[in-house]
Amino acid sequence: MSLAVYPGSFDPITNGHLDVIQRASRLFDRVVVGILVNEGKRPLFSVEERKEQIERALGSEPEAAGRVTVDRFEGLLVDYAHRRGATAIVRGLRAVSDYEYELQMALMNRRLADAGGHPLETVFLMAHESYSYLSSRLVKEVAMLGGDVRGLVPDHVAAALSARRGQSS
Ligand code: PNS
């Protein structure tokens, strides 16, 4: 059974992330969406909220049913991937600008995994081109300034963003 971990902050999940999850679920028997627990990043949504948002979004994707699960992790990604029995890490690539950072992470993770005796490959997937400009950071910025983010994130995430804006104003 092939298992991949799709790690990230997912603060919040976007339709670009969901597109990558769907593509990954066609390549691997199981996909674990791993939310990094990192309060240092001062996330807008708690890990629990993000987990619920992702699970709800996946609920409306029959293709992912049962084969995609959502989890949280702390510490090194390679250690988490090993504990889960993963042989691959999935990351989405949008534009050339993503490449440098992603290459650094992939090579560092490969080095760490090889040194630990548990080889792990990073697989890059391209989300649909219509999401090539989409990021959680921009979605948050636009939503917090009152812009319309419908169509960029699941409807329940757009509603959560607008509720968060209401609380902060
Ligand atoms: O969605 P993001 O914020 O781009 O995801 C980054 C993430 C979670 C993949 C990365 O920060 C990570 O793997 N963090 C875990 C700690 C770790 O293993 N660091 C070394 C990576 S080379």
JSON list of C-alpha atoms and ligand atoms in Angstrom, two decimals, residues 7-9 36 41 73 75-77 91 101 105 108-109, ligand 1:
[
{"chain": "A", "resi": 7, "resn": "PRO", "atom": "CA", "xyz": [2.23, 18.52, 4.79]},
{"chain": "A", "resi": 8, "resn": "GLY", "atom": "CA", "xyz": [1.50, 22.19, 5.22]},
{"chain": "A", "resi": 9, "resn": "SER", "atom": "CA", "xyz": [0.15, 24.97, 7.36]},
{"chain": "A", "resi": 36, "resn": "LEU", "atom": "CA", "xyz": [2.07, 21.46, 11.03]},
{"chain": "A", "resi": 41, "resn": "LYS", "atom": "CA", "xyz": [3.62, 31.24, 12.93]},
{"chain": "A", "resi": 73, "resn": "PHE", "atom": "CA", "xyz": [2.22, 16.80, 13.40]},
{"chain": "A", "resi": 75, "resn": "GLY", "atom": "CA", "xyz": [8.74, 18.26, 14.91]},
{"chain": "A", "resi": 76, "resn": "LEU", "atom": "CA", "xyz": [10.54, 17.03, 11.83]},
{"chain": "A", "resi": 77, "resn": "LEU", "atom": "CA", "xyz": [8.40, 16.12, 8.85]},
{"chain": "A", "resi": 91, "resn": "ARG", "atom": "CA", "xyz": [4.01, 19.26, -2.28]},
{"chain": "A", "resi": 101, "resn": "TYR", "atom": "CA", "xyz": [12.32, 26.95, -1.41]},
{"chain": "A", "resi": 105, "resn": "MET", "atom": "CA", "xyz": [13.18, 21.47, 1.60]},
{"chain": "A", "resi": 108, "resn": "MET", "atom": "CA", "xyz": [17.10, 18.55, 3.14]},
{"chain": "A", "resi": 109, "resn": "ASN", "atom": "CA", "xyz": [14.30, 16.07, 3.79]},
{"chain": "B", "resi": 1, "resn": "PNS", "atom": "O1", "xyz": [2.29, 25.25, 4.00]},
{"chain": "B", "resi": 1, "resn": "PNS", "atom": "P1", "xyz": [3.72, 25.54, 4.34]},
{"chain": "B", "resi": 1, "resn": "PNS", "atom": "O2", "xyz": [3.79, 26.51, 5.50]},
{"chain": "B", "resi": 1, "resn": "PNS", "atom": "O3", "xyz": [4.52, 25.99, 3.14]},
{"chain": "B", "resi": 1, "resn": "PNS", "atom": "O4", "xyz": [4.37, 24.13, 4.82]},
{"chain": "B", "resi": 1, "resn": "PNS", "atom": "C1", "xyz": [5.70, 24.07, 5.27]},
{"chain": "B", "resi": 1, "resn": "PNS", "atom": "C2", "xyz": [6.01, 22.70, 5.92]},
{"chain": "B", "resi": 1, "resn": "PNS", "atom": "C3", "xyz": [4.99, 22.38, 6.99]},
{"chain": "B", "resi": 1, "resn": "PNS", "atom": "C4", "xyz": [5.96, 21.63, 4.84]},
{"chain": "B", "resi": 1, "resn": "PNS", "atom": "C5", "xyz": [7.44, 22.76, 6.51]},
{"chain": "B", "resi": 1, "resn": "PNS", "atom": "O5", "xyz": [7.58, 23.91, 7.28]},
{"chain": "B", "resi": 1, "resn": "PNS", "atom": "C6", "xyz": [7.78, 21.56, 7.37]},
{"chain": "B", "resi": 1, "resn": "PNS", "atom": "O6", "xyz": [7.88, 20.45, 6.89]},
{"chain": "B", "resi": 1, "resn": "PNS", "atom": "N1", "xyz": [7.93, 21.79, 8.69]},
{"chain": "B", "resi": 1, "resn": "PNS", "atom": "C7", "xyz": [8.21, 20.73, 9.65]},
{"chain": "B", "resi": 1, "resn": "PNS", "atom": "C8", "xyz": [9.60, 20.89, 10.28]},
{"chain": "B", "resi": 1, "resn": "PNS", "atom": "C9", "xyz": [10.65, 20.31, 9.37]},
{"chain": "B", "resi": 1, "resn": "PNS", "atom": "O7", "xyz": [10.69, 19.13, 9.09]},
{"chain": "B", "resi": 1, "resn": "PNS", "atom": "N2", "xyz": [11.53, 21.21, 8.93]},
{"chain": "B", "resi": 1, "resn": "PNS", "atom": "C10", "xyz": [12.60, 20.85, 7.98]},
{"chain": "B", "resi": 1, "resn": "PNS", "atom": "C11", "xyz": [12.07, 20.90, 6.56]},
{"chain": "B", "resi": 1, "resn": "PNS", "atom": "S1", "xyz": [13.37, 20.78, 5.41]}
]
